[in-house]
Steps between C-alpha positions, in 0.01 A plus 500: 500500500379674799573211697818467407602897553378439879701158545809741370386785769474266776845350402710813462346841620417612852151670652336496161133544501354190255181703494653819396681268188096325454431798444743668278464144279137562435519856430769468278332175333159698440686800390695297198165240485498557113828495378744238335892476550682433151538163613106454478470469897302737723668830601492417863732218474805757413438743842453181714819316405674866510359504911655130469853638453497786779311229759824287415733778593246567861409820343224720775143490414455850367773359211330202424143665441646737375640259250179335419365818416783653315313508168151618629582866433663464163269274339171541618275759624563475898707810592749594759198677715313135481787270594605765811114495645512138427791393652775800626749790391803286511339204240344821283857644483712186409233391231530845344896509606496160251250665261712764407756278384286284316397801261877488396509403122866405453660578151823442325639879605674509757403837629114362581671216655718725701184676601315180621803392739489906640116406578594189669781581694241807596185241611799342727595766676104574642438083526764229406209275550397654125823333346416156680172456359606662152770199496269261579289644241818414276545168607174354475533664093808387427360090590195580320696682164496212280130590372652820415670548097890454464551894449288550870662223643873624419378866593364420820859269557675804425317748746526226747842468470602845512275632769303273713799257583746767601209624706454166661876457561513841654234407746682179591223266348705287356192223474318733263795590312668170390118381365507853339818461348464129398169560366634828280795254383227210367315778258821743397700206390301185516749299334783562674252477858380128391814379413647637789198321690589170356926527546405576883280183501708271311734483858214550729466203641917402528524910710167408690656201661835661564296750674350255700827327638622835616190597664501168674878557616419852621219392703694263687756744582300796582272289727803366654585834560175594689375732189144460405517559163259444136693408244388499126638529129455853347425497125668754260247715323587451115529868434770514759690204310409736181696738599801368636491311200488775233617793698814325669548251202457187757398155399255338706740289694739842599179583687570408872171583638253293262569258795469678779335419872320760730564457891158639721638576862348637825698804577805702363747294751395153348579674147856533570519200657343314219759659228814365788385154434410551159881584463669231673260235248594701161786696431384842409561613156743856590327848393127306499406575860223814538384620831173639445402468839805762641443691204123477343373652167293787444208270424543354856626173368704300771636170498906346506618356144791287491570297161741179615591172306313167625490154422681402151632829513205699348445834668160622600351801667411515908234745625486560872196710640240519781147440435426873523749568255364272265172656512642864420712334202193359395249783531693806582355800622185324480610313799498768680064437576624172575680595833306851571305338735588595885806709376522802603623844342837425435370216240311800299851687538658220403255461155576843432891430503440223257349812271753710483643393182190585342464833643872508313417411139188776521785753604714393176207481290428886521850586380473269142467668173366275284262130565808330313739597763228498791428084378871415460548625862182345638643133348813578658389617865227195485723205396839557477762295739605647782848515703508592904786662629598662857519859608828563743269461774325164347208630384421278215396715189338261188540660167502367110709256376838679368446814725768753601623660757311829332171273583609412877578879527128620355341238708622630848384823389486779238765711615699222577518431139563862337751486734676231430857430360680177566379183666661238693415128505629267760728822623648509140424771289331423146394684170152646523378223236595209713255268448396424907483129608264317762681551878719787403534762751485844336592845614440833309767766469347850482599851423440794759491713195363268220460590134196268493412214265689460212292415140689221397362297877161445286693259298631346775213482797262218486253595719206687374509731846870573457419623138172725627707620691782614286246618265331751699797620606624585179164666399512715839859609507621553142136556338649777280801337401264146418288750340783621199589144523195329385396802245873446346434120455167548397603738220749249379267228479260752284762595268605102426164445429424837283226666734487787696387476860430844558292555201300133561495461866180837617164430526332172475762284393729684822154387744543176368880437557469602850211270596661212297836524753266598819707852526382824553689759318741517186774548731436195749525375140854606461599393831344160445717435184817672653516227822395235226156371647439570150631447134529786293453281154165322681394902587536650163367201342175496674510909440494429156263203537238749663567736254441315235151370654372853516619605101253167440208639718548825386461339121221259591646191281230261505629138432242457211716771341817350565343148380431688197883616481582194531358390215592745270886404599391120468395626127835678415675230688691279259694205688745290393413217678275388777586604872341204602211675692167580370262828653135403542271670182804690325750328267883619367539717850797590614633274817726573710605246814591673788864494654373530854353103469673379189147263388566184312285265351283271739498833789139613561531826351299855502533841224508849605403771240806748485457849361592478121759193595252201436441233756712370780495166586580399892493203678174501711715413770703833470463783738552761255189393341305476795593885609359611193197283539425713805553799333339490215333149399361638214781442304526168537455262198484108474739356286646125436782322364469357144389153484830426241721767600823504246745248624787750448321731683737547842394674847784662695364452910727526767537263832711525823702239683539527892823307546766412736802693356727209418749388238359373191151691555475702211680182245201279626261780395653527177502180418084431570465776252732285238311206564148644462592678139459803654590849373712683807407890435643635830630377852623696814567419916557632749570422870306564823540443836574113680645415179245430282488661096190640286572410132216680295486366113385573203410257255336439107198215557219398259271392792420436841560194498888540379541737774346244774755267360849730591331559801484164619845376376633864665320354845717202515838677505672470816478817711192625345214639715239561306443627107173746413445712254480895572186672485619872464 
């Protein structure tokens, strides 16, 4: 193993002490001498083939001991003070940098989830070398998760998916996050990854030698040309197809660049020239060409596309880009080691630059209410598409995909925006919601007395700055007025729901609110629910949640007690007929299946005790149920279908179709219900944007395995997406 981490060393990094790495090897193997990976191997193997991965991207030595040691402190009895003597500050810090992080126990809540991004996005700012070797970390578990159970294995998919990929794309390491990504895909939905696996191989061989005749033509012309050039196929990551496929309803063939070929060039000159010759062999498809080189990403990313129809008229994807750019689109800011060498400040200037964006979502983060709002924005700023567009004096300006001219104006500058009010496009003027387009020019009318930001711009703004932005300026200027606002729709909310908040919301239960929403006084409160960061029905129901939770401290309900309720209503219980379910050590209780999951038979399922209501039965899959396993477990109950439940006995559960929103959708639907004997109880859509339709229904089965059986026929309807059944 060692052997191999040096050959990797010598290949990719520069000036890196092997003895310094000897050394970190054997410390960290004698450190974790007596311990066992799940997988039955010896601990040492995990750290090493973690220092594999950073030694691939030419990571500095400090990084890669630091790597091989980035356990040592959390499991074992060496200490920061022992690794710093041993070895230096810098190693000590970025072991404890990744230690931190590895004490975060991830649950189904999304506020300790929202917490454990803040600490990241913290560790990054002192050492972004903390967040490459916490990624490897990742990596090297997500190969290895298939000794873990199902329920790990789809958890740690999850996390994977929501966190460490967008952090990977944000740091331009794009060869980390596709094996992320593809990896999360094979244990979230396994059957749709494998059989996605084997469609993409069924052709493999026909779009392998079709690659190869147009890699031989381009050789021969570029040559001709006097471009040295290294020409080779680029294979589409599957979650990539998976998404295209399911998000923009595309079969595999609509996909142009599952066939695609990646041009390696000397300098930026021979790029251009490359994509000219390109042009004059394939006609360029219009509206597919993207200059990343003129206009890079945020992540660094650089490189010419250019989609164009070959040889039996099948169109494929063209990637132009020098060597150096290939490296940064492979490894990102990691690359950055990779070319430190000799450079002088202006390369450390230059890193900094790169940074900026993250010194940009720790400015936004400070101004969100609540970890559902502070996630939702994180997943936006880390992976959402991106357009680029032109200040007057051709600055270019990136922003989020459907942007306005409100997000242009907030991103030259603060006043810019609460000045603003009118833009002009291409020296036409436009509404304020125009959607902006790649190339555009824009130019921002302003006010010399403005009025400032107007609410209704939150709706409208896509951009999580332009929204901070708006935000605090509401809270600053027309705090008062936000103030009577929020009490007013507070109150109203109270009154629908038959509480009082003034009575209810003192003491404990006002402490707890508070900390809940991160705010620091009943009237930041107010203001919070007046500019709608947040919902007046989600405030007074967790009011009344945490009221409710002190009444039962304050009467010390033991479940043994409530057990013992629940028994005496089992006695007095009389049913007509069997619900279908039966509650571990207590016959005739009441049952009730919960609305929020709809269980049917053949669902792994899970009770709740309810005060003086019976049991609830969830699916175990439900997120209701797994809330109120975190806050209070003690409640929880096993229970199991029947073996014989009653055949009349029916189930109503409801399911979703994602569709395109064509003629003859809903008839279709309708009539895969009439074939499978099904019982319709309820059906409504709606439409959302790029014209596709949500149809949720609601339906009477006996089983599981009728409601698999719509599903399926529901599947092969023209148009349709993808059919699931809701969980809340």
């Amino acid at each position: 193993m060692l052997d191999d981490l040096l050959e990797k060393i010598y290949k990719n990094c520069n000036n890196v002490d092997k003895e310094f790495i000897n050394k970190a090897y054997n410390y960290a193997k004698n450190a974790h001498k007596t311990q066992k990976r799940i997988s039955g191997e010896p601990y040492i193997v995990h750290p090493v083939q973690v220092a594999c991965i950073l030694a691939e991207m030419g990571l500095d030595e400090n990084t890669i001991a630091s790597s091989l040691l980035h356990d040592v402190i959390e499991d074992t009895e060496f200490t920061f003070k022992d690794i710093e003597k041993e070895f230096n500050t810098e190693v000590a810090n970025l072991v404890e940098g990744v230690t931190k992080l590895g004490k975060i126990q991830y649950r189904t809540k999304e506020e300790q989830q929202a917490e454990n991004v803040r600490k990241m996005l913290l560790a990054m700012t002192k050492d972004i070398r903390v967040i490459l070797i916490k990624l490897a970390d990742r990596l090297h578990n997500m190969r290895t998760l298939k000794y873990m159970s199902v329920d790990k294995q789809k958890e740690k998919a999850k996390e994977t998916l929501d966190i460490y990929a967008p952090l990977a794309h944000r740091l331009g390491i794009s060869k980390i996050k596709w094996e992320l990504e593809d990896l999360a895909l094979r244990y979230m939905n396994p059957n749709q990854y494998y059989e996605l696996v084997r469609t993409v191989a069924e052709k493999r061989n026909e779009r392998e030698e079709y690659i190869r005749k147009i890699i031989n033509e381009l050789n021969m012309k570029l040559l001709s040309a006097g471009i040295e050039t290294d020409i080779g196929g680029r294979p589409k990551h599957f979650y990539s197809i998976y998404r295209k496929m399911v998000i923009k309803n595309k079969m595999i063939d609509q996909i142009y660049d599952l066939t695609a070929v990646r041009i390696l060039v000397n300098d930026v000159r021979d790029c251009y020239a490359a994509l000219g010759i390109v042009h004059t062999m394939y006609k360029p498809i219009p509206g597919r060409f993207k200059d990343y080189i003129a206009m890079p990403k945020p992540n660094m990313y650089q490189s010419l596309h250019s989609t164009v129809i070959g040889p039996q008229g099948k169109p494929f994807e063209i990637q132009i880009r020098t060597y150096q750019m290939h490296n940064t689109a492979e490894y990102g800011i990691a690359a950055h080691w990779k070319y430190k060498e000799g450079k002088s400040n202006e390369n450390e200037k230059d890193f900094e630059t790169k940074l900026t964006w993250l010194r940009e979502v720790i400015e936004w983060q400070r101004e969100t209410s609540t970890p559902e709002e502070f996630m939702e924005n994180f997943k936006i700023d880390m992976f959402s598409d991106e357009v680029f567009v032109f200040t007057p004096k051709g600055k270019v300006i990136n922003l989020p995909y459907d942007s306005t001219p409100i997000d242009f104006a907030y991103r030259i500058h603060t006043d810019v925006g609460h000045k603003c009010i009118g833009a002009k496009v291409n020296s036409k003027i436009v509404p304020l919601d125009y959607h902006l387009k790649t190339g555009e020019i824009v130019d921002v009318l302003t006010s010399s007395s403005p009025k400032g930001p107007s609410i209704d711009w939150l709706n409208i703004t896509k951009s999580n700055q332009a929204k901070t932005k708006i935000k605090a300026w509401f809270k600053k200027e027309k705090r008062h007025e936000n103030i009577e606002k929020g009490k007013e729709l507070i109150d109203k909310e109270c009154k629908r729901q038959g509480t009082n908040f003034g009575k209810v919301a003192k003491g404990e239960v006002l402490e707890k609110l508070l900390k809940k929403y991160n705010i620091n006084s009943l009237d930041d409160l107010y203001v919070a629910v007046s500019i709608g960061s947040l919902n007046p029905a989600s405030v007074v129901n967790k009011l009344i949640s945490f009221s409710n939770g002190n009444q039962q401290e304050k009467e010390e309900t033991n479940v043994e007690e409530l057990k013992e309720q629940l028994k005496q209503t089992a006695k007095a219980y009389k049913k007509d007929k069997s619900p279908g379910v039966k509650v571990k050590n207590i016959d005739n209780v009441l049952v009730r299946f919960a609305k929020c999951c709809n269980p049917v038979p053949g669902d792994r399922i899970i009770g709740y005790i309810t005060k003086g209501r019976g049991v609830s039965v969830h699916r175990q899959d439900c997120q209701n149920i797994n809330n109120l396993i975190l806050e209070d477990s003690s409640r929880i109950i096993d229970v199991a279908w029947e073996n014989q439940p009653s055949r009349k006995s029916e189930y109503i559960t409801e399911i979703e179709v994602r569709a395109e929103d064509k003629q003859g959708l809903l008839t279709g639907l309708m009539e895969a219900i009439i074939e499978t004997k099904i019982d319709l109880y309820a059906i409504n859509a709606k439409t959302i944007k790029s014209k596709v339709v949500i149809v949720t229904i609601k339906i009477r089965v006996s089983n599981i395995e009728r409601l698999k059986e719509v599903m399926r026929k529901m599947r092969k309807i023209d148009g349709v997406i993808a059919v699931y059944r809701t969980k809340n």
